[in-house]
Short mmCIF file of C-alpha atoms and ligand atoms in Angstrom, two decimals:
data_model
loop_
_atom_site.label_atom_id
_atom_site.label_comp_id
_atom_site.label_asym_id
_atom_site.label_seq_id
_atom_site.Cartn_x
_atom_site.Cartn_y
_atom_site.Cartn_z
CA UNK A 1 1.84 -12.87 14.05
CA UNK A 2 1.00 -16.32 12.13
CA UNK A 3 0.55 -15.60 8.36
CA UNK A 4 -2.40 -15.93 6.57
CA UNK A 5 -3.31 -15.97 2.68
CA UNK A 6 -5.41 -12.42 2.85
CA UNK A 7 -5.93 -13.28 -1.18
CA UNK A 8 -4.83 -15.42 -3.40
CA UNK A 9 -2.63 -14.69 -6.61
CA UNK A 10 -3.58 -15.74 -10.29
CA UNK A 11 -2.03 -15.68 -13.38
CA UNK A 12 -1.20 -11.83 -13.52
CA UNK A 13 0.46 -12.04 -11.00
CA UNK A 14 3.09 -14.84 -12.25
CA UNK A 15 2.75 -12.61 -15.65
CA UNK A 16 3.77 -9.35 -13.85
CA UNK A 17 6.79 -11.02 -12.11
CA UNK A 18 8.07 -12.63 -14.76
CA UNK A 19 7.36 -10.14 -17.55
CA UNK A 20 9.19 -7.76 -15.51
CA UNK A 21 11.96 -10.01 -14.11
CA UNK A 22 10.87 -8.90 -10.27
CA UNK A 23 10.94 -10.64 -6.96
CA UNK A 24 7.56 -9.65 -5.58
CA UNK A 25 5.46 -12.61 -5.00
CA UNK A 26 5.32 -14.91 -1.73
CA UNK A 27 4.16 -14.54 2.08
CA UNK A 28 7.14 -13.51 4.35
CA UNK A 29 6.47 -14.17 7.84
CA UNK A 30 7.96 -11.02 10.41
CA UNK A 31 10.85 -12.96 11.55
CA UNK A 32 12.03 -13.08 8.15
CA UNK A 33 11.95 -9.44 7.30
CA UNK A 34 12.42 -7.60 10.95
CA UNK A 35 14.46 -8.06 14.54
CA UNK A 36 11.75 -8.96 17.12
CA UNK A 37 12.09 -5.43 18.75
CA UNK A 38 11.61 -3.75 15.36
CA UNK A 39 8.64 -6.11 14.66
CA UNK A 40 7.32 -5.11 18.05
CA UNK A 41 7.53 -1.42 17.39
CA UNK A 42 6.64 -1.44 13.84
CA UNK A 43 3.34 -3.33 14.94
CA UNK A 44 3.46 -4.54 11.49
CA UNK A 45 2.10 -7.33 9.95
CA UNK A 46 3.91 -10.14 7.68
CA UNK A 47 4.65 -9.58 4.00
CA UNK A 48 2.06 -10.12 0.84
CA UNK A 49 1.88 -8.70 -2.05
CA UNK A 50 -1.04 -7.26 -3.36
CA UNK A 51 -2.90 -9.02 -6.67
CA UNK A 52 -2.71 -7.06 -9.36
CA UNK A 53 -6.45 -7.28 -10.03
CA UNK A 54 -6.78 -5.13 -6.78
CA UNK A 55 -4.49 -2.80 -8.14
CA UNK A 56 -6.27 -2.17 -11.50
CA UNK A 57 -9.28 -1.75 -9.24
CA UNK A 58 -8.03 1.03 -7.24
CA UNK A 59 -6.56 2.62 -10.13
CA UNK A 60 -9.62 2.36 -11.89
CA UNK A 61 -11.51 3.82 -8.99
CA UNK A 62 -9.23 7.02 -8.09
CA UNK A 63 -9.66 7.69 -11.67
CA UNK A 64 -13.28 7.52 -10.94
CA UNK A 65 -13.29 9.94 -8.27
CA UNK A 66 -12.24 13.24 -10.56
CA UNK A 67 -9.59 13.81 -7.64
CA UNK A 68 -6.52 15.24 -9.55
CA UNK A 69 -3.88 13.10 -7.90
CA UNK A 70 0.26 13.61 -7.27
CA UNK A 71 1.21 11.15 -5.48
CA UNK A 72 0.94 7.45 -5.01
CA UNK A 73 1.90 6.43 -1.36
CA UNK A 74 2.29 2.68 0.00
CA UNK A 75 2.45 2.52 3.55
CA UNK A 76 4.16 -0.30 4.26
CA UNK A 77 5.27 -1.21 0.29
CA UNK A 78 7.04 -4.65 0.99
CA UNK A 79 8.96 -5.80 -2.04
CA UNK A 80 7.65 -2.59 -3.62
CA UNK A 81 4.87 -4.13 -6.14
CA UNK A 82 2.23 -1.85 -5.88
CA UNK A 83 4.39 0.75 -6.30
CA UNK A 84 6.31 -0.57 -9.42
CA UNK A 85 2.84 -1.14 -10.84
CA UNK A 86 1.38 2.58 -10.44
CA UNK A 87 4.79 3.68 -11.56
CA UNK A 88 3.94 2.23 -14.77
CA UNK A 89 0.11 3.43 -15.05
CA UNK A 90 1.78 7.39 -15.23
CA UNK A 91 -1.04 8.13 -13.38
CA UNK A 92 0.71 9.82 -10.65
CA UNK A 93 3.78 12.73 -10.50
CA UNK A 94 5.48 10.49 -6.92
CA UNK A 95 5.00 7.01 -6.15
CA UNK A 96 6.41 6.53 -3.39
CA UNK A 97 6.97 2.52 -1.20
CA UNK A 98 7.41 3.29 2.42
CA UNK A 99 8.54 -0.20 4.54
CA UNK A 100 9.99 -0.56 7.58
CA UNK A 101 12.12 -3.87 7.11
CA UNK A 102 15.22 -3.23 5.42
CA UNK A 103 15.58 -6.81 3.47
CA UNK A 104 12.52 -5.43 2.13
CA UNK A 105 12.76 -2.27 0.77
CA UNK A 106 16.76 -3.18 -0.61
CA UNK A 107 14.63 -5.75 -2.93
CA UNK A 108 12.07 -2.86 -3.53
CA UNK A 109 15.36 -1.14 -4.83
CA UNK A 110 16.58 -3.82 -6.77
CA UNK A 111 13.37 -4.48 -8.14
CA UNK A 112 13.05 -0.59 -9.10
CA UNK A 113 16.28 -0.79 -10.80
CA UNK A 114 15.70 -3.50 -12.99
CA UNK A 115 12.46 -1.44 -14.05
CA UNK A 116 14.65 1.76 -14.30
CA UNK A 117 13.89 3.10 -17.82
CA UNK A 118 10.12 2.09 -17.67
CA UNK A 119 9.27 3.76 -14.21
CA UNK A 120 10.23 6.24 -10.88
CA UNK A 121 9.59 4.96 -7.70
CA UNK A 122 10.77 6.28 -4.49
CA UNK A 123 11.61 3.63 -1.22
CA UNK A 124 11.90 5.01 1.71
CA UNK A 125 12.69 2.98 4.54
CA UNK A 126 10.70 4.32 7.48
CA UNK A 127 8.09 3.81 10.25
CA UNK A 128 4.75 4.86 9.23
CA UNK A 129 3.43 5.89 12.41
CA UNK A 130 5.44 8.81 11.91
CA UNK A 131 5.85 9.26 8.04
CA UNK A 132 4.40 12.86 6.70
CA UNK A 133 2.72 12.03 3.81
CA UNK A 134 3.78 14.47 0.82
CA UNK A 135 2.06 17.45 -0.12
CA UNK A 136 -0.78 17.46 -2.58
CA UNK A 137 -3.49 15.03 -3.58
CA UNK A 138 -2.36 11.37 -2.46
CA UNK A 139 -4.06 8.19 -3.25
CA UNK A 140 -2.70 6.13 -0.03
CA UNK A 141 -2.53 2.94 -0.05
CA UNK A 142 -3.12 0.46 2.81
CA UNK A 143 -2.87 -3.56 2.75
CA UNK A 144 -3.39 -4.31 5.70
CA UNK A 145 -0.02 -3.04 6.95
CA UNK A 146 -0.12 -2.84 10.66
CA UNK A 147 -2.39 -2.63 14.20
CA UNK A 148 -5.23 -0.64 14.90
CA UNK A 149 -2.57 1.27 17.24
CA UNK A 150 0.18 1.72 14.70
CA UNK A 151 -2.83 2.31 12.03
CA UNK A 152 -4.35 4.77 14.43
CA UNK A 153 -0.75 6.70 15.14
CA UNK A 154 -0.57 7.20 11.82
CA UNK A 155 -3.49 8.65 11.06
CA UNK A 156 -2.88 11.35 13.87
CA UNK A 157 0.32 12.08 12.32
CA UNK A 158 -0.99 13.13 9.57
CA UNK A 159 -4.73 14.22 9.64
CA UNK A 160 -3.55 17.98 8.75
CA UNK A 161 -2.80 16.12 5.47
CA UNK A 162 -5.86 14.41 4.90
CA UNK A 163 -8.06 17.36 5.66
CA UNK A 164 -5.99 20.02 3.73
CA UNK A 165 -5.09 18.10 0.66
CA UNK A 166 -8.02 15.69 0.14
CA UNK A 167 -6.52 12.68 0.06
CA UNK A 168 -8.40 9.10 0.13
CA UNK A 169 -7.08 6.15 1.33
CA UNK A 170 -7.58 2.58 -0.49
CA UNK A 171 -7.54 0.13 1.79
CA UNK A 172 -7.36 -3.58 1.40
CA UNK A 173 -8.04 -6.59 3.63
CA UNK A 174 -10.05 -3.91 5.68
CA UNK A 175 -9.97 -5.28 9.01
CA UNK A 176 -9.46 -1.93 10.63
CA UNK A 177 -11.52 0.74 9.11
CA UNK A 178 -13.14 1.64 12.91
CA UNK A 179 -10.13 3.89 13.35
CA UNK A 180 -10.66 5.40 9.83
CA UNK A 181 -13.86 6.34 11.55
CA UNK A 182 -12.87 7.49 14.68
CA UNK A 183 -10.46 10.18 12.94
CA UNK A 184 -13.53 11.27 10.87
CA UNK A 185 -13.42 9.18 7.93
CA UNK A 186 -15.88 8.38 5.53
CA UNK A 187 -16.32 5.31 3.61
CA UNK A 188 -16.81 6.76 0.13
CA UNK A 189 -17.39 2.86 -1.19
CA UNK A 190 -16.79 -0.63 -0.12
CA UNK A 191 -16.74 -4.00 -1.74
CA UNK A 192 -17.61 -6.61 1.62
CA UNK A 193 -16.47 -9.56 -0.51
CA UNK A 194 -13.08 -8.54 -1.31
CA UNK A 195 -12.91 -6.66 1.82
CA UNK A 196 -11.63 -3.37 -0.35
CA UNK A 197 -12.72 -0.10 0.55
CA UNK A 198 -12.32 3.85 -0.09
CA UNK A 199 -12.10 6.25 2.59
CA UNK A 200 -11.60 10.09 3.07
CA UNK A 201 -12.54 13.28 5.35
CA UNK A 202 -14.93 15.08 3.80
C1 SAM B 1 0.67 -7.13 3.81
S1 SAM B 1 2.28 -6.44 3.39
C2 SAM B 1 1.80 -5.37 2.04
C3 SAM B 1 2.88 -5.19 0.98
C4 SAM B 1 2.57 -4.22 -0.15
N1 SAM B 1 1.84 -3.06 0.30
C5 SAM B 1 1.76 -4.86 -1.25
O1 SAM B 1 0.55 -4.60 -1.29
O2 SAM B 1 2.30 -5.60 -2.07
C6 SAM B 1 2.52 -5.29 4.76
C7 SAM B 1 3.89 -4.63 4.80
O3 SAM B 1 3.87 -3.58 5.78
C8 SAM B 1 5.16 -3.47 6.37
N2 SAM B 1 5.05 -2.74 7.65
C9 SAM B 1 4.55 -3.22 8.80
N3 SAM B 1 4.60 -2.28 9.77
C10 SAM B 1 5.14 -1.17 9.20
C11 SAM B 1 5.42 0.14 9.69
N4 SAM B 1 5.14 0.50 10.95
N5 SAM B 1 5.97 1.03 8.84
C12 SAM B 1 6.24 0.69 7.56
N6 SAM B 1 6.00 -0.55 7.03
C13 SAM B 1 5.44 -1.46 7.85
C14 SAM B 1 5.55 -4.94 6.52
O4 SAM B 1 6.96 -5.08 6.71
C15 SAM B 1 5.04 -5.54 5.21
O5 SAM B 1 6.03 -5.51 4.21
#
């Protein structure tokens, strides 16, 4: 898959890497963070890191909601900065970065670590077409990550979750929210210009 700027960075995003010392920012295309056959399987898309704008958005949004959430869940986390960022906010008991490349999720680690005292993030390397999503309210987030067939596998995987425990997914750079649908999603709200959306089974 060619890489494409979904959004482009600003200055708090060269403030939160260098304030924190991290290594989130750049696009990696797929051949630089997966073997072709993992790539293939993964369905995955190339790395980019979310803009911390978006992030304050979402936050600010979930709080909006009244939903009391647990967890924090990134499918598909990269270098781990929307994680490392929610970490901070204490908004959440688990944030947890789920990636499927494993350059990728050892510099979520090392990014973690360097953050150690100031937040708790869990990486797990896995594939999230068949990642269980924790118990309890989760606030899942999705940029752009994968396929509509990886997108839609995970969705199956875990709709049990989404209707038992509530949760919403945030989703950014959209592009796929017919599946949402097809499971039984609702859009709760959606901002066409930055292509950001909430969704959930109510
Ligand atoms: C557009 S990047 C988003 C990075 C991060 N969520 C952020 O906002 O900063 C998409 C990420 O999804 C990962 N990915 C793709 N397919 C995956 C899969 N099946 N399971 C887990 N991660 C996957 C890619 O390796 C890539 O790091």
């Amino acid at each position: 898959m060619e890489t494409e700027k979904y959004y482009d960075p600003d200055w708090r995003d060269r403030f939160f890497q260098k304030w924190h010392g991290v290594d989130v920012e750049g696009i990696l295309p797929v051949a630089a963070i997966a073997s072709p056959e993992l790539a293939a399987a993964a369905r995955g898309t190339f790395y980019q890191p979310i803009p911390v704008r978006y992030l304050k958005r979402i936050l600010k949004s979930a709080k909006a909601t009244g939903i009391p959430f647990r967890n924090f869940v990134d499918m598909g986390c990269g270098k781990g900065k929307a994680c490392l960022y929610m970490g901070r906010t204490g908004a959440f008991r688990r944030v947890i970065g789920v990636e499927i490349s494993s350059p990728l999720i050892l510099i979520a680690r090392d990014n973690r670590n360097y953050m150690a005292r100031k937040t708790q993030v869990e990486f797990v390397q896995a594939d999230a077409q068949t990642y269980l999503l924790p118990d309890g309210p989760t606030l899942v987030f999705l940029f752009n990550p994968f396929d509509a067939i990886a997108m839609s596998r995970f969705i199956s995987f875990n709709l049990r979750h989404f209707q038992r425990h509530g949760s919403i997914i945030a989703y950014a750079f959209d592009i796929d929210r017919e599946v949402l649908k097809n499971h039984g999603f609702k859009t709760l709200w959606r901002d066409d210009k930055n292509r950001l959306s909430f969704h959930a089974i109510t």
